[in-house]
Coordinates of C-alpha atoms in Angstrom, one line a residue:
M1 CA -86.7 165.0 -47.2
S2 CA -89.6 166.5 -45.2
L3 CA -89.6 167.6 -41.6
V4 CA -92.2 166.1 -39.3
V5 CA -92.9 168.0 -36.1
D6 CA -95.4 166.5 -33.6
G7 CA -96.8 164.3 -36.3
V8 CA -97.6 167.1 -38.7
S9 CA -95.7 166.9 -42.0
D10 CA -94.7 169.9 -44.1
S11 CA -95.0 167.9 -47.4
P12 CA -98.3 167.2 -49.2
Q13 CA -100.0 163.9 -48.3
P14 CA -101.0 161.4 -51.0
D15 CA -104.8 162.3 -50.8
E16 CA -104.2 166.0 -50.7
E17 CA -104.7 168.2 -53.8
V18 CA -102.0 170.8 -54.3
E19 CA -102.7 173.7 -56.6
V20 CA -99.6 174.8 -58.5
L21 CA -99.7 178.3 -59.9
P22 CA -98.2 179.1 -63.3
E23 CA -94.8 180.8 -63.1
N24 CA -96.3 184.0 -64.5
D25 CA -99.0 184.0 -61.8
V26 CA -96.6 183.9 -58.9
I27 CA -97.3 186.8 -56.5
R28 CA -94.2 188.5 -55.4
L29 CA -94.4 190.2 -52.0
D30 CA -92.1 192.9 -50.9
K31 CA -91.7 194.4 -47.4
T32 CA -94.2 197.2 -48.2
S33 CA -96.9 194.9 -49.2
L34 CA -96.2 192.7 -46.1
D35 CA -96.6 195.7 -43.8
K36 CA -99.9 196.7 -45.5
A37 CA -101.3 193.2 -45.4
E38 CA -104.0 192.7 -42.8
K39 CA -103.0 190.0 -40.3
P40 CA -105.7 188.0 -38.6
I41 CA -105.8 188.3 -34.9
W42 CA -106.4 185.1 -33.1
T43 CA -108.0 185.2 -29.7
V44 CA -109.0 182.5 -27.3
Q45 CA -112.6 183.6 -27.7
E46 CA -112.8 182.9 -31.4
D47 CA -114.1 179.5 -32.5
K48 CA -111.5 179.0 -35.2
E49 CA -109.0 176.2 -35.9
L50 CA -105.4 177.3 -35.7
P51 CA -103.1 176.0 -38.5
G52 CA -101.3 172.9 -37.6
V53 CA -103.2 172.4 -34.3
D54 CA -105.4 169.4 -33.7
P55 CA -108.8 170.8 -32.7
A56 CA -109.2 167.8 -30.4
V57 CA -106.3 169.0 -28.2
P58 CA -107.5 171.6 -25.7
V59 CA -106.0 175.0 -25.9
L60 CA -104.5 176.3 -22.7
E61 CA -105.4 179.8 -21.9
A62 CA -102.8 182.1 -20.3
P63 CA -103.8 183.3 -16.8
D64 CA -104.6 186.9 -16.3
P65 CA -101.6 188.9 -15.0
Q66 CA -101.7 189.2 -11.3
P67 CA -101.5 192.6 -9.7
V68 CA -98.0 193.5 -8.3
E69 CA -98.1 194.2 -4.6
I70 CA -95.9 197.2 -3.9
P71 CA -94.8 197.2 -0.3
R72 CA -95.8 200.4 1.6
R73 CA -93.5 201.8 4.1
D74 CA -94.6 201.4 7.8
L75 CA -98.2 200.3 7.1
G76 CA -100.5 201.6 9.8
V77 CA -98.1 204.3 10.9
S78 CA -99.2 207.9 10.7
V79 CA -97.3 210.4 8.6
A80 CA -96.4 212.4 11.7
E81 CA -94.8 209.3 13.3
I82 CA -92.8 208.6 10.2
Q83 CA -91.6 212.2 10.1
A84 CA -90.7 212.0 13.8
R85 CA -88.6 208.9 13.3
D86 CA -86.9 210.5 10.3
Y87 CA -86.1 213.6 12.4
V88 CA -84.6 211.5 15.3
A89 CA -82.5 209.5 12.8
E90 CA -81.1 212.7 11.4
Q91 CA -80.2 213.8 15.0
V92 CA -78.4 210.5 15.5
R93 CA -76.3 211.1 12.4
R94 CA -75.6 214.6 13.4
W95 CA -74.1 213.6 16.8
E96 CA -72.3 210.6 15.3
R97 CA -70.4 213.0 13.0
A98 CA -69.6 215.3 16.0
P99 CA -66.6 214.5 18.2
S100 CA -67.2 212.7 21.4
G101 CA -66.6 214.8 24.5
K102 CA -67.6 218.4 25.3
I103 CA -69.9 220.2 22.9
S104 CA -70.2 224.0 23.2
P105 CA -73.3 225.9 22.0
A106 CA -73.1 228.4 19.2
Y107 CA -72.3 232.0 20.3
V108 CA -75.5 234.0 19.9
E109 CA -76.0 237.8 20.4
Y110 CA -79.5 239.2 20.2
A111 CA -80.0 242.8 18.9
W112 CA -83.1 244.7 19.9
P113 CA -84.1 248.2 21.1
A114 CA -83.4 249.1 24.7
V115 CA -86.6 248.1 26.4
T116 CA -87.5 246.7 29.8
L117 CA -88.1 243.0 29.2
D118 CA -90.6 240.9 31.1
T119 CA -88.5 237.8 31.7
A120 CA -90.4 236.4 34.7
G121 CA -91.9 233.4 32.9
W122 CA -88.5 232.5 31.3
Q123 CA -86.6 232.8 34.6
T124 CA -89.1 230.5 36.3
A125 CA -88.7 228.0 33.5
I126 CA -84.9 228.0 33.6
L127 CA -84.9 227.6 37.4
A128 CA -87.1 224.6 37.0
T129 CA -84.7 223.0 34.5
S130 CA -81.7 223.8 36.7
G131 CA -83.4 222.4 39.8
Y132 CA -84.2 219.2 38.1
L133 CA -80.6 218.7 36.9
R134 CA -79.3 219.6 40.4
E135 CA -81.4 216.9 42.0
W136 CA -79.8 214.3 39.7
S137 CA -76.3 215.6 40.3
L138 CA -76.8 215.1 44.1
S139 CA -77.5 211.4 43.4
A140 CA -74.7 210.9 40.9
T141 CA -73.7 207.6 42.4
S142 CA -77.1 206.1 41.7
E143 CA -77.3 203.8 38.7
D144 CA -80.4 205.7 37.5
A145 CA -78.5 209.0 37.4
W146 CA -77.2 208.5 33.9
V147 CA -77.9 212.1 33.0
V148 CA -74.9 213.3 35.0
E149 CA -72.7 211.9 32.2
L150 CA -74.1 214.6 29.9
R151 CA -72.6 217.2 32.3
P152 CA -75.1 219.9 31.0
E153 CA -74.1 223.5 31.8
R154 CA -75.9 226.6 30.6
R155 CA -73.5 228.8 28.7
M156 CA -75.4 231.0 26.2
P157 CA -78.9 232.4 25.6
A158 CA -81.1 230.0 23.8
I159 CA -81.3 229.8 20.0
A160 CA -84.7 228.3 20.3
Q161 CA -85.2 227.7 16.6
D162 CA -85.7 223.9 16.5
L163 CA -88.1 222.7 19.1
T164 CA -89.1 219.5 17.2
A165 CA -87.4 217.2 19.7
A166 CA -89.7 218.5 22.5
T167 CA -92.7 217.2 20.6
I168 CA -91.5 213.6 20.1
P169 CA -92.2 211.0 22.7
P170 CA -88.9 209.3 23.8
G171 CA -90.5 205.8 23.6
L172 CA -90.9 206.2 19.8
S173 CA -87.2 205.4 19.4
S174 CA -84.3 203.6 21.1
P175 CA -82.6 205.1 24.2
R176 CA -79.6 206.1 22.2
E177 CA -81.8 207.9 19.6
S178 CA -83.9 209.6 22.3
V179 CA -80.7 210.9 23.9
A180 CA -79.5 212.2 20.5
A181 CA -82.8 214.2 20.3
L182 CA -82.2 215.5 23.8
Q183 CA -78.7 216.7 22.9
T184 CA -80.2 218.7 20.0
L185 CA -82.6 220.4 22.4
L186 CA -79.8 221.1 24.9
C187 CA -77.8 222.8 22.1
E188 CA -80.9 224.9 21.1
A189 CA -81.2 225.9 24.8
G190 CA -77.6 227.2 25.0
F191 CA -76.2 224.3 27.0
E192 CA -72.7 222.9 26.9
F193 CA -72.8 219.1 27.3
T194 CA -70.9 215.9 26.7
N195 CA -71.7 214.1 23.4
L196 CA -72.7 210.5 24.4
V197 CA -73.8 209.2 21.0
P198 CA -70.5 208.2 19.4
E199 CA -69.4 206.0 22.4
W200 CA -72.9 205.1 23.6
F201 CA -71.8 201.5 24.6
K202 CA -69.5 203.0 27.3
T203 CA -72.2 205.1 28.9
R204 CA -74.2 204.3 32.0
A205 CA -77.4 204.9 30.1
S206 CA -76.6 201.9 27.8
K207 CA -76.5 199.5 30.7
I208 CA -79.8 200.3 32.5
H209 CA -83.4 199.6 31.6
R210 CA -84.6 201.8 28.8
S211 CA -87.6 203.0 30.8
K212 CA -85.2 204.8 33.2
V213 CA -83.6 206.6 30.2
Y214 CA -87.0 207.5 28.7
K215 CA -88.2 209.0 32.0
V216 CA -85.4 211.5 32.3
V217 CA -85.4 212.3 28.6
A218 CA -89.1 213.0 28.7
D219 CA -88.8 215.2 31.8
L220 CA -86.0 217.3 30.3
L221 CA -87.7 217.6 26.9
Q222 CA -90.7 219.0 28.7
L223 CA -88.7 221.4 30.8
L224 CA -86.5 222.6 28.0
G225 CA -89.5 223.0 25.7
V226 CA -91.3 225.3 28.1
E227 CA -88.1 227.2 28.8
M228 CA -87.6 227.9 25.1
L229 CA -91.2 228.8 24.5
E230 CA -90.9 231.4 27.2
W231 CA -87.7 232.7 25.7
Q232 CA -89.4 233.1 22.3
Q233 CA -92.1 235.2 24.1
V234 CA -89.3 237.4 25.6
M235 CA -87.7 237.9 22.1
A236 CA -91.1 238.6 20.6
K237 CA -91.9 241.4 23.1
A238 CA -88.5 242.9 22.6
S239 CA -88.9 243.0 18.9
G240 CA -92.6 243.9 18.9
K241 CA -93.5 240.8 16.8
D242 CA -95.9 238.0 17.4
P243 CA -93.7 234.9 17.9
D244 CA -96.0 233.0 15.5
D245 CA -95.6 235.6 12.8
E246 CA -91.8 236.3 12.6
K247 CA -88.7 235.3 14.5
P248 CA -86.8 238.1 16.1
K249 CA -83.5 239.2 14.7
R250 CA -80.4 237.7 16.1
I251 CA -76.7 238.0 15.3
I252 CA -74.5 235.0 15.3
P253 CA -70.8 236.1 15.0
E254 CA -68.6 233.9 12.8

């Protein structure tokens, strides 16, 4: 019995001549000889007939592989903006892990030689921040006065290490995220405040238009940023260092 696949028989046809080799002339191939044998490479460009294929039937050519499109993150967004968003997201996670309610700043004690410090610029800056917060506290019943829920109170000298939040526009993130960044800056400035992030949905800020949240956050980021830059200048003069070269020594008791 012979197998017929697609009309092609594997047994000799009546008109075909079949050459039969004598038994002694049979070539025995082992694996080594097979590996060494040269194998013909068929390509679609060669004008050859493939065994068992009717030359009248057109040969379908496989299409060229299409390039794989790898999605790029935030196309059209600058690296600085991506880094800003990542920073804000990290601040949200930080305050989500912290308990809701009152947050106290780290206790900081600065050590420097006994010198007369020029603190006029810093004092002017902190008075501007305090005056701004006082104005909102006087209108605490107003719907827009959401910042009073933070209850910010200055308790310690500023740490003034991380000023990143002061450089990020509030509108780049959600109101909740922008408040998280503000809380980080309040902490750096030595303020005690109420953590609003864990129970954001209960806050007044979550129920008003986002533009009203952004406005206050932007004002405070600006005021606190100037305040801490002035504080860095004070520390630099006390330690005799350029603030851009080296941070002054400070002691943070455990």
